[in-house]
Short mmCIF file of C-alpha atoms in Angstrom, two decimals:
data_model
loop_
_atom_site.label_atom_id
_atom_site.label_comp_id
_atom_site.label_asym_id
_atom_site.label_seq_id
_atom_site.Cartn_x
_atom_site.Cartn_y
_atom_site.Cartn_z
CA MET A 1 -29.12 265.16 228.30
CA LYS A 2 -32.60 266.79 227.16
CA ARG A 3 -34.58 264.13 226.07
CA LEU A 4 -37.74 264.41 223.51
CA ILE A 5 -38.12 261.00 222.63
CA ALA A 6 -37.97 257.71 225.18
CA LEU A 7 -35.77 257.56 227.78
CA ALA A 8 -31.83 256.89 227.14
CA LEU A 9 -32.50 256.92 223.34
CA SER A 10 -30.77 258.61 221.27
CA VAL A 11 -33.41 259.75 218.37
CA SER A 12 -34.57 262.47 216.25
CA MET A 13 -37.76 263.67 214.27
CA ILE A 14 -38.54 266.48 212.29
CA PHE A 15 -39.99 268.69 213.43
CA MET A 16 -41.00 272.49 212.61
CA LEU A 17 -39.08 275.52 214.04
CA ALA A 18 -41.93 277.64 213.61
CA ALA A 19 -42.54 280.42 216.93
CA CYS A 20 -42.72 282.90 214.47
CA SER A 21 -42.51 283.70 210.43
CA SER A 22 -38.95 284.02 209.34
CA GLU A 23 -39.16 288.27 209.00
CA SER A 24 -39.06 288.46 212.92
CA ALA A 25 -36.77 286.31 213.30
CA GLY A 26 -34.83 286.81 210.08
CA SER A 27 -31.19 287.97 209.98
CA SER A 28 -31.65 291.68 209.65
CA SER A 29 -30.92 293.27 213.13
CA ASP A 30 -34.10 295.47 213.18
CA ALA A 31 -36.00 293.25 212.28
CA GLY A 32 -35.36 291.21 215.14
CA SER A 33 -35.39 294.32 218.04
CA ARG A 34 -38.70 294.75 220.38
CA ALA A 35 -38.96 297.68 222.66
CA VAL A 36 -39.96 296.73 226.88
CA VAL A 37 -41.29 298.51 229.14
CA SER A 38 -39.30 298.73 232.42
CA ALA A 39 -41.66 295.96 235.20
CA THR A 40 -40.78 299.18 237.47
CA ASP A 41 -41.14 302.53 235.01
CA ASP A 42 -42.87 302.92 231.48
CA GLN A 43 -40.14 304.03 230.28
CA PRO A 44 -39.12 302.34 227.28
CA GLU A 45 -35.70 300.60 226.44
CA THR A 46 -35.22 298.96 222.91
CA GLU A 47 -33.29 295.16 223.59
CA SER A 48 -32.61 293.28 221.04
CA GLU A 49 -33.32 289.36 221.56
CA THR A 50 -31.45 288.00 218.25
CA GLU A 51 -28.24 289.01 219.87
CA GLY A 52 -25.88 286.51 220.31
CA THR A 53 -28.04 283.72 218.54
CA ASP A 54 -29.40 283.04 215.39
CA PRO A 55 -32.31 281.22 215.85
CA ASP A 56 -32.87 278.89 213.20
CA THR A 57 -29.09 277.38 212.64
CA SER A 58 -28.33 278.14 216.63
CA GLU A 59 -27.54 274.45 217.65
CA GLU A 60 -27.02 275.42 221.08
CA ALA A 61 -30.61 276.65 221.92
CA GLY A 62 -31.27 272.75 222.27
CA ASN A 63 -34.22 272.46 219.55
CA GLU A 64 -33.56 269.62 217.33
CA ALA A 65 -36.82 270.34 215.03
CA ILE A 66 -40.20 270.11 216.87
CA ASP A 67 -43.40 269.94 216.38
CA SER A 68 -45.91 272.08 217.96
CA ASP A 69 -47.26 269.16 219.42
CA ILE A 70 -44.56 267.42 222.37
CA ILE A 71 -42.82 263.89 221.81
CA SER A 72 -42.07 262.81 225.48
CA SER A 73 -40.41 260.70 227.10
CA GLY A 74 -41.84 260.44 230.81
CA SER A 75 -39.68 262.99 231.81
CA ASN A 76 -41.70 265.12 234.36
CA ILE A 77 -40.44 267.84 233.82
CA LEU A 78 -41.77 270.29 230.86
CA VAL A 79 -40.17 273.46 229.33
CA ALA A 80 -42.99 275.26 227.84
CA TYR A 81 -41.29 278.26 226.00
CA PHE A 82 -42.59 281.17 223.50
CA SER A 83 -39.67 282.68 221.18
CA CYS A 84 -40.18 285.49 218.39
CA THR A 85 -36.06 285.38 217.95
CA GLY A 86 -34.41 283.02 219.59
CA THR A 87 -33.00 284.19 222.91
CA THR A 88 -35.70 282.49 224.97
CA GLU A 89 -35.76 279.69 223.18
CA GLN A 90 -32.06 279.41 223.57
CA VAL A 91 -32.00 279.38 227.34
CA ALA A 92 -34.94 276.49 227.16
CA GLY A 93 -32.74 274.77 225.60
CA TRP A 94 -30.28 275.27 228.53
CA ILE A 95 -32.44 274.57 230.84
CA ALA A 96 -34.16 271.53 229.38
CA GLU A 97 -30.27 270.22 228.89
CA GLU A 98 -29.15 270.63 232.87
CA THR A 99 -32.75 268.78 233.76
CA GLU A 100 -33.01 266.50 231.98
CA ALA A 101 -36.89 267.68 230.81
CA ASP A 102 -39.11 267.50 227.31
CA ILE A 103 -39.39 270.44 225.52
CA TYR A 104 -42.02 272.15 224.15
CA GLU A 105 -42.12 275.47 221.96
CA ILE A 106 -45.71 277.29 222.18
CA VAL A 107 -46.17 278.22 218.45
CA PRO A 108 -48.51 280.98 217.67
CA GLU A 109 -51.35 279.82 214.89
CA THR A 110 -51.03 282.74 213.50
CA PRO A 111 -47.23 283.95 213.32
CA TYR A 112 -45.92 287.21 214.50
CA THR A 113 -44.12 289.10 211.35
CA GLU A 114 -41.47 292.46 211.42
CA ASP A 115 -45.06 294.50 211.44
CA ASP A 116 -46.60 293.15 214.40
CA LEU A 117 -43.29 293.58 216.32
CA ASN A 118 -43.22 296.71 215.76
CA TYR A 119 -42.63 299.21 219.01
CA ASN A 120 -42.91 302.98 216.80
CA ASP A 121 -46.75 301.70 215.41
CA SER A 122 -49.63 302.04 218.22
CA SER A 123 -51.77 299.83 215.99
CA SER A 124 -49.29 296.82 215.58
CA ARG A 125 -50.21 293.66 216.24
CA ALA A 126 -47.77 293.03 219.76
CA ASN A 127 -48.79 296.42 220.89
CA GLN A 128 -52.70 295.47 220.69
CA GLU A 129 -52.95 292.32 222.41
CA GLN A 130 -50.83 293.50 225.24
CA SER A 131 -53.33 297.05 225.42
CA ASP A 132 -55.91 294.16 226.44
CA SER A 133 -55.67 292.15 228.99
CA SER A 134 -58.72 289.91 227.18
CA ALA A 135 -56.36 289.20 224.85
CA ARG A 136 -56.04 286.20 224.29
CA PRO A 137 -53.54 284.66 220.77
CA ALA A 138 -54.26 281.04 219.52
CA ILE A 139 -51.56 278.07 219.96
CA SER A 140 -51.31 276.04 217.46
CA GLY A 141 -50.81 272.29 218.92
CA SER A 142 -51.08 271.27 222.44
CA VAL A 143 -49.37 269.64 225.31
CA GLU A 144 -50.59 265.68 225.09
CA ASN A 145 -50.50 264.18 228.76
CA ILE A 146 -49.72 267.38 230.69
CA GLU A 147 -50.97 265.80 233.75
CA GLN A 148 -47.70 263.80 233.89
CA TYR A 149 -45.22 267.32 234.68
CA ASP A 150 -44.53 267.54 238.58
CA VAL A 151 -42.81 270.70 237.54
CA ILE A 152 -42.90 273.46 234.20
CA PHE A 153 -40.16 276.25 233.49
CA LEU A 154 -42.09 278.83 231.52
CA GLY A 155 -39.69 280.70 229.02
CA TYR A 156 -41.05 284.19 227.33
CA PRO A 157 -39.20 287.70 226.27
CA ILE A 158 -40.41 290.30 228.16
CA TRP A 159 -43.47 292.87 225.74
CA HIS A 160 -44.31 295.83 227.75
CA GLY A 161 -43.05 294.85 231.05
CA GLN A 162 -44.89 292.00 230.33
CA ALA A 163 -45.63 288.03 229.25
CA PRO A 164 -46.66 288.02 226.17
CA ARG A 165 -50.51 287.56 225.84
CA ILE A 166 -49.90 283.83 224.23
CA ILE A 167 -48.52 282.99 227.62
CA SER A 168 -51.77 283.63 229.04
CA THR A 169 -53.20 281.46 226.00
CA PHE A 170 -51.24 278.28 227.31
CA LEU A 171 -51.78 278.38 230.47
CA GLU A 172 -55.26 279.27 230.22
CA SER A 173 -55.50 275.63 228.04
CA TYR A 174 -55.21 273.05 230.38
CA ASP A 175 -55.77 272.05 234.51
CA LEU A 176 -52.75 272.61 236.21
CA ALA A 177 -53.37 271.77 239.40
CA ASP A 178 -50.59 270.84 241.89
CA VAL A 179 -47.89 271.95 239.48
CA THR A 180 -44.75 273.67 240.57
CA ILE A 181 -44.37 276.79 237.79
CA ILE A 182 -41.10 278.28 237.38
CA PRO A 183 -40.93 281.41 235.06
CA PHE A 184 -38.23 282.77 233.13
CA CYS A 185 -37.60 285.81 230.63
CA THR A 186 -35.41 287.11 228.55
CA SER A 187 -35.38 291.06 228.49
CA HIS A 188 -32.26 293.83 228.19
CA SER A 189 -33.05 294.96 231.36
CA SER A 190 -36.44 294.58 232.62
CA GLY A 191 -36.76 292.29 235.50
CA ILE A 192 -39.30 289.10 235.75
CA GLY A 193 -41.09 291.68 238.74
CA SER A 194 -45.14 291.78 237.92
CA SER A 195 -44.53 289.56 234.55
CA ALA A 196 -44.99 286.74 236.78
CA GLU A 197 -46.76 287.61 239.42
CA ASN A 198 -49.59 288.58 237.01
CA LEU A 199 -49.54 285.64 235.45
CA HIS A 200 -50.74 283.99 239.13
CA GLY A 201 -54.49 284.34 238.58
CA LEU A 202 -54.90 282.53 235.48
CA CYS A 203 -54.31 279.26 236.87
CA SER A 204 -55.16 277.20 239.82
CA ASP A 205 -54.99 278.29 243.64
CA THR A 206 -53.42 274.45 243.94
CA VAL A 207 -50.36 275.42 241.41
CA THR A 208 -47.02 276.58 243.32
CA TRP A 209 -45.39 279.20 242.27
CA LEU A 210 -41.40 279.33 242.82
CA GLU A 211 -39.26 283.00 242.43
CA GLY A 212 -38.63 283.46 238.06
CA GLN A 213 -35.56 284.92 236.65
CA ARG A 214 -34.51 287.14 233.84
CA PHE A 215 -32.34 286.37 231.57
CA SER A 216 -29.92 288.84 229.24
CA GLY A 217 -29.59 288.70 225.65
CA ASP A 218 -25.82 287.00 225.99
CA ALA A 219 -27.06 285.13 228.74
CA THR A 220 -24.40 281.87 228.76
CA GLU A 221 -24.76 278.56 229.47
CA SER A 222 -22.63 278.73 233.25
CA GLU A 223 -25.11 281.20 234.64
CA VAL A 224 -28.38 278.71 233.57
CA ALA A 225 -27.38 276.33 235.28
CA GLU A 226 -26.34 278.38 238.44
CA TRP A 227 -29.77 279.34 238.57
CA VAL A 228 -31.41 275.52 237.84
CA GLU A 229 -28.97 274.35 240.32
CA SER A 230 -29.76 276.88 242.56
CA LEU A 231 -33.58 275.82 242.92
CA GLU A 232 -35.19 272.83 245.07
CA LEU A 233 -36.85 271.45 242.54
CA PRO A 234 -39.82 268.90 244.20
CA GLU A 235 -39.12 264.99 243.10
CA SER A 236 -40.70 263.22 240.06
CA GLU A 237 -44.16 261.60 241.25
CA GLY A 238 -43.55 260.77 237.60
CA ARG A 239 -43.58 257.28 235.96
CA THR A 240 -40.28 255.42 234.58
CA VAL A 241 -41.24 254.44 230.68
CA GLY A 242 -42.10 250.74 230.01
CA GLU A 243 -42.81 250.66 234.14
CA PHE A 244 -45.56 248.99 234.52
CA ASP A 245 -48.48 250.29 237.04
CA PHE A 246 -50.80 246.52 238.06
CA GLU A 247 -53.20 249.81 240.67
CA THR A 248 -53.79 251.91 237.13
CA LYS A 249 -53.30 248.70 234.92
CA THR A 250 -51.34 250.71 232.08
CA VAL A 251 -47.64 251.53 230.99
CA LEU A 252 -46.07 254.72 229.84
CA LEU A 253 -44.85 254.69 226.30
CA ASN A 254 -41.82 256.39 225.91
CA SER A 255 -44.31 258.70 222.95
CA GLY A 256 -45.58 259.65 226.79
CA TYR A 257 -48.88 258.18 226.29
CA GLU A 258 -50.20 255.67 228.91
CA MET A 259 -51.51 251.83 227.67
CA PRO A 260 -53.39 248.80 229.25
CA ILE A 261 -51.24 246.09 230.12
CA MET A 262 -53.85 244.00 229.36
CA GLY A 263 -56.75 244.13 226.22
CA LEU A 264 -58.07 242.29 223.25
CA GLY A 265 -56.82 240.90 220.46
CA THR A 266 -59.48 240.38 217.93
CA TYR A 267 -57.81 238.45 215.05
CA SER A 268 -60.28 235.74 213.75
CA LEU A 269 -62.87 237.60 214.40
CA THR A 270 -65.44 238.09 212.37
CA ASP A 271 -67.08 241.54 212.69
CA GLU A 272 -70.38 240.54 214.19
CA GLU A 273 -68.31 238.06 216.85
CA CYS A 274 -66.03 241.09 216.99
CA ALA A 275 -68.76 243.38 218.04
CA VAL A 276 -70.06 241.36 220.54
CA SER A 277 -66.31 240.95 221.90
CA ILE A 278 -65.84 244.30 222.27
CA ALA A 279 -68.52 245.23 223.48
CA ALA A 280 -67.98 242.86 226.11
CA LEU A 281 -64.77 243.98 226.53
CA LEU A 282 -65.38 247.81 227.02
CA GLU A 283 -68.21 246.34 229.68
CA ALA A 284 -65.95 244.74 231.69
CA GLY A 285 -63.69 247.40 232.18
CA GLY A 286 -61.15 246.56 229.35
CA ARG A 287 -59.88 249.69 227.18
CA LEU A 288 -56.35 247.28 224.95
CA ILE A 289 -57.94 246.58 221.31
CA ASP A 290 -55.93 244.90 219.06
CA THR A 291 -57.09 244.75 215.07
CA ALA A 292 -54.81 245.03 211.74
CA TYR A 293 -55.75 245.60 207.97
CA MET A 294 -55.29 242.04 207.67
CA TYR A 295 -57.70 240.86 210.03
CA GLY A 296 -60.79 242.48 207.76
CA ASN A 297 -62.40 243.79 211.12
CA GLU A 298 -61.31 247.07 211.39
CA ALA A 299 -64.62 248.52 210.67
CA ALA A 300 -66.65 246.79 212.65
CA VAL A 301 -63.52 247.71 215.88
CA GLY A 302 -63.90 251.42 214.69
CA GLN A 303 -68.41 250.94 215.22
CA ALA A 304 -68.21 249.38 218.13
CA ILE A 305 -65.97 251.92 219.66
CA ARG A 306 -68.22 254.78 218.19
CA ASP A 307 -71.57 252.22 219.60
CA SER A 308 -69.54 252.47 223.33
CA ASP A 309 -71.17 254.75 225.36
CA VAL A 310 -67.22 254.99 226.65
CA PRO A 311 -65.22 258.27 225.61
CA ARG A 312 -62.79 257.15 223.19
CA GLU A 313 -59.85 258.98 225.03
CA GLU A 314 -60.13 256.10 227.49
CA ILE A 315 -60.06 253.20 224.84
CA PHE A 316 -56.22 252.37 223.20
CA VAL A 317 -56.87 251.21 219.62
CA ILE A 318 -54.25 249.50 218.00
CA THR A 319 -54.03 248.64 214.44
CA LYS A 320 -51.17 247.36 211.74
CA LEU A 321 -50.45 248.05 208.69
CA TYR A 322 -49.71 244.72 206.11
CA PRO A 323 -46.59 244.53 203.80
CA THR A 324 -48.78 244.89 200.82
CA GLN A 325 -49.59 248.55 202.28
CA TYR A 326 -46.12 249.37 201.95
CA ASP A 327 -45.40 251.55 199.54
CA ASN A 328 -48.49 253.00 199.79
CA ALA A 329 -48.31 254.29 204.04
CA ALA A 330 -49.88 256.93 203.90
CA GLU A 331 -52.24 256.11 202.00
CA ALA A 332 -53.24 252.79 203.91
CA ILE A 333 -52.73 254.88 207.30
CA ASP A 334 -55.86 257.48 206.17
CA GLU A 335 -57.92 254.21 205.00
CA ALA A 336 -57.18 252.73 207.92
CA LEU A 337 -58.65 255.86 209.58
CA GLU A 338 -61.92 256.26 207.28
CA ARG A 339 -62.32 252.82 207.87
CA MET A 340 -62.76 252.59 211.55
CA GLY A 341 -64.38 256.16 211.31
CA LEU A 342 -62.00 257.48 214.34
CA ASP A 343 -60.11 261.13 214.67
CA TYR A 344 -56.60 259.50 215.58
CA ILE A 345 -55.36 256.00 215.94
CA ASP A 346 -52.87 255.81 218.89
CA MET A 347 -50.83 252.91 217.68
CA ILE A 348 -49.96 251.76 214.31
CA LEU A 349 -47.35 248.77 213.86
CA LEU A 350 -45.79 247.48 210.43
CA HIS A 351 -46.84 243.79 210.65
CA HIS A 352 -43.85 242.16 209.71
CA PRO A 353 -40.40 242.32 207.88
CA GLY A 354 -40.62 243.12 204.38
CA ASP A 355 -39.79 245.10 201.16
CA GLY A 356 -40.28 249.10 202.19
CA ASP A 357 -40.71 248.75 205.90
CA VAL A 358 -38.36 251.32 207.17
CA GLU A 359 -40.06 253.76 204.66
CA ALA A 360 -43.52 253.04 205.76
CA TYR A 361 -42.05 253.54 209.15
CA LEU A 362 -41.24 256.93 207.91
CA ALA A 363 -44.96 257.35 206.69
CA LEU A 364 -45.64 256.44 210.52
CA GLU A 365 -43.22 259.54 211.99
CA GLN A 366 -44.70 261.69 209.63
CA ALA A 367 -48.41 260.53 210.80
CA VAL A 368 -47.12 261.46 214.23
CA ALA A 369 -46.23 265.08 213.26
CA ASP A 370 -49.88 264.87 211.73
CA GLY A 371 -51.51 264.17 214.52
CA LYS A 372 -53.04 261.33 213.03
CA VAL A 373 -51.69 258.52 215.11
CA HIS A 374 -50.09 259.16 218.36
CA SER A 375 -47.55 255.85 219.28
CA ILE A 376 -45.40 253.52 216.50
CA GLY A 377 -43.99 250.65 217.10
CA LEU A 378 -43.34 247.00 215.44
CA SER A 379 -44.67 243.83 215.39
CA ASN A 380 -42.54 240.08 214.66
CA TRP A 381 -39.19 241.89 214.71
CA TYR A 382 -36.34 240.05 217.07
CA VAL A 383 -32.93 241.33 217.72
CA GLU A 384 -31.35 240.72 214.18
CA GLU A 385 -34.13 242.59 212.63
CA LEU A 386 -34.18 245.40 215.21
CA GLU A 387 -30.53 246.12 215.12
CA GLU A 388 -30.83 246.75 211.40
CA PHE A 389 -34.05 248.80 211.16
CA LEU A 390 -33.88 251.05 214.28
CA PRO A 391 -30.73 253.15 212.87
CA GLN A 392 -32.41 253.46 210.12
CA VAL A 393 -35.84 255.29 211.47
CA ASN A 394 -36.44 258.30 213.59
CA ILE A 395 -38.29 257.37 216.31
CA THR A 396 -38.09 254.59 218.67
CA PRO A 397 -40.85 252.14 218.53
CA ALA A 398 -43.34 253.31 221.38
CA LEU A 399 -43.52 248.97 221.37
CA VAL A 400 -42.76 245.70 220.05
CA GLN A 401 -45.38 243.19 219.08
CA ASN A 402 -44.25 238.81 219.22
CA GLU A 403 -45.71 236.32 219.63
CA ILE A 404 -45.17 235.08 223.38
CA HIS A 405 -46.32 232.08 225.05
CA PRO A 406 -45.30 229.29 227.82
CA TYR A 407 -43.91 227.01 224.93
CA TYR A 408 -41.86 230.15 222.97
CA GLN A 409 -40.38 232.70 225.60
CA GLU A 410 -38.35 234.81 223.92
CA ASN A 411 -36.43 235.29 227.19
CA ASP A 412 -33.71 237.04 225.01
CA VAL A 413 -35.86 238.54 223.12
CA ILE A 414 -37.86 240.91 226.08
CA PRO A 415 -34.90 242.29 227.88
CA TYR A 416 -33.52 243.28 224.76
CA ILE A 417 -36.23 245.20 223.07
CA GLN A 418 -36.74 246.75 226.84
CA SER A 419 -33.58 247.96 227.49
CA LEU A 420 -33.44 250.39 224.48
CA GLY A 421 -37.01 251.52 226.08
CA ILE A 422 -39.43 250.17 223.86
CA VAL A 423 -42.60 248.24 225.64
CA VAL A 424 -42.62 244.14 224.76
CA GLN A 425 -46.51 242.91 223.80
CA GLY A 426 -47.68 238.74 223.25
CA TRP A 427 -49.88 237.96 220.72
CA TYR A 428 -50.99 233.74 221.14
CA PRO A 429 -50.44 234.55 225.08
CA LEU A 430 -52.12 231.20 225.68
CA GLY A 431 -50.57 229.45 222.68
CA GLY A 432 -52.65 230.09 219.90
CA ARG A 433 -53.55 228.72 216.61
CA GLY A 434 -54.67 225.12 218.21
CA HIS A 435 -52.19 224.80 220.25
CA THR A 436 -54.75 226.63 223.73
CA ALA A 437 -56.18 223.14 224.86
CA GLU A 438 -52.32 221.86 224.99
CA LEU A 439 -50.41 225.11 227.10
CA LEU A 440 -53.69 225.40 229.29
CA GLY A 441 -53.85 221.12 229.98
CA ASP A 442 -50.43 221.68 231.06
CA GLU A 443 -49.68 220.16 234.65
CA THR A 444 -47.55 222.52 236.13
CA ILE A 445 -49.67 225.76 234.74
CA SER A 446 -52.81 223.76 235.78
CA ALA A 447 -51.28 223.36 239.83
CA ILE A 448 -49.81 226.72 239.62
CA ALA A 449 -53.77 228.01 239.75
CA GLU A 450 -55.64 224.80 241.47
CA ALA A 451 -53.32 225.98 244.23
CA HIS A 452 -54.55 229.86 243.62
CA GLY A 453 -57.90 229.44 243.00
CA VAL A 454 -58.24 230.96 239.01
CA SER A 455 -57.77 229.44 235.71
CA SER A 456 -54.52 227.99 233.73
CA ALA A 457 -55.44 231.06 231.22
CA GLN A 458 -55.39 233.75 234.11
CA VAL A 459 -52.19 232.01 235.50
CA ILE A 460 -50.24 232.59 231.87
CA LEU A 461 -51.72 235.59 231.92
CA ARG A 462 -50.65 236.67 234.83
CA TRP A 463 -46.87 235.05 233.88
CA ASN A 464 -46.51 237.40 231.14
CA LEU A 465 -47.66 240.19 232.92
CA GLN A 466 -44.93 239.46 236.13
CA LYS A 467 -42.25 240.04 233.39
CA GLY A 468 -42.96 243.47 231.73
CA VAL A 469 -44.83 242.09 229.16
CA VAL A 470 -48.72 243.20 227.72
CA VAL A 471 -51.48 240.46 226.54
CA ILE A 472 -54.02 240.53 223.96
CA PRO A 473 -55.21 237.50 224.53
CA GLY A 474 -58.35 236.45 221.87
CA SER A 475 -61.86 235.38 222.38
CA SER A 476 -65.17 236.01 221.33
CA ASP A 477 -66.66 234.75 225.14
CA PRO A 478 -67.64 237.47 226.92
CA ASP A 479 -66.97 235.15 229.98
CA HIS A 480 -63.48 234.03 228.87
CA ILE A 481 -63.20 237.92 227.73
CA ARG A 482 -64.17 239.02 231.76
CA GLU A 483 -61.82 236.32 233.26
CA ASN A 484 -58.55 237.42 231.10
CA LEU A 485 -59.44 240.33 232.77
CA ASP A 486 -59.10 239.57 236.19
CA LEU A 487 -55.86 238.89 236.28
CA PHE A 488 -54.96 241.54 239.56
CA GLY A 489 -56.48 239.25 242.64
CA PHE A 490 -53.91 236.55 242.74
CA GLU A 491 -49.82 237.32 242.06
CA LEU A 492 -47.24 234.40 241.44
CA THR A 493 -43.81 233.80 243.82
CA ASP A 494 -40.55 233.85 242.17
CA GLU A 495 -40.63 229.59 242.57
CA GLU A 496 -44.03 229.70 240.52
CA MET A 497 -42.38 232.31 237.50
CA GLU A 498 -39.17 229.47 237.18
CA GLN A 499 -41.80 226.77 237.18
CA ILE A 500 -43.25 227.74 234.41
CA ASN A 501 -39.76 229.64 232.82
CA ALA A 502 -38.64 226.07 232.55
CA LEU A 503 -41.79 225.45 229.88
CA ASP A 504 -40.38 227.09 227.14
CA ARG A 505 -39.71 224.52 223.87
CA ASN A 506 -38.83 227.49 221.72
CA GLU A 507 -42.08 226.06 219.38
CA LYS A 508 -43.07 229.17 217.75
CA HIS A 509 -46.95 228.67 216.54
CA ASP A 510 -46.75 230.59 213.89
CA TRP A 511 -44.08 231.74 210.81
CA TYR A 512 -43.46 235.24 211.50
#
């Protein structure tokens, strides 16, 4: 099954089908026709690329609405394609289904019209572009996190015996070093031939090109499957969604983005404290910052990020909408962006269940489609709430953030959330709200800390990480912030993990 989002999840987004204008993909066979020059001779022949499919209605095309920005499942295979009239789109969908790949539609910034594709008019846009080897039609959108892909199937119709120039734009837009590219094309009779070979020079010498394949307008799914099965694809070096990487100190979200597995919570930090704390975090190598509208410090968070020498793309920022904002969630998202002074927010969560939360989440989905937000999720949602909520939305949350500490462990909730391909994050990892001293002084935890030569706080945070829970301890003390990031020089034994697990009191320290 083709995966556009979380691994093994059956959810979908509402995206655009806009590779070309409706004029060029209309019901008229003339509108969908173009002349193709064979790769082996100069004699033109006419091909109707729409043969056997309606690009706007065909479910077989496998394009369940996709915006120009890909939504990734963490697959290591990407099917990228350009299609004006549907045939290439259909083949791309079959390949994606066969390989369980992510799929990306190369959408021209200026759609091609019927006149643009008129072979008999030498001045038509397509003819002019194909005659100019330097032509690079602009693409709307881009593939995020393209570095996660080891294999790219690259599909296109044959135009004048070659790949459309927009394919050159695509290849030159990314660093594809060490990637394996497998081209495929659609045409009436032209082979893939030099159309693929002429693309090689657009990429790094470290790219591996496999022999491509041509499919006719009446190609069948079984033909495509047989070809895919004949390929010797390289083994995946990709990561699994939700898997913690203790080398990079990150986790891969079902949205395709990587998130640090430890960072800083800014609850109760005033603006000045917040700025100093974030500076200490970033200086110590921390890159995850958690804030919220209700904390009143979003502006300080944004200012601290802008004042830092750390590149923006290295910092992962989480904020939250409060239930009082749910009725005007779209406006609240824009206000958060404005307060922080950021071009995008890495993740926005709903703070906790409330009236209008489904509608607010749908607004978050639209913000993802608009490129304002990269990932979305929930805070203070448990099993019962998730079972009711998830069927009403389209994008599976990338994260659920709940209270988690040794006295309140959620041992039934964490595995359930993780089984959905959702990452779990714990707030109050050190107890919170007047309980920190008691927790840090717990005899069991103190003994384990002494055995490893670390602090009780480090033991608790490491316990969370080994359970697959991201931690965001709050602190305004630079020494504590540095200590809370230093979690990789030791490892808790199974016995020590069980000793901490035995401390569970089901003792919640906040009302959420």
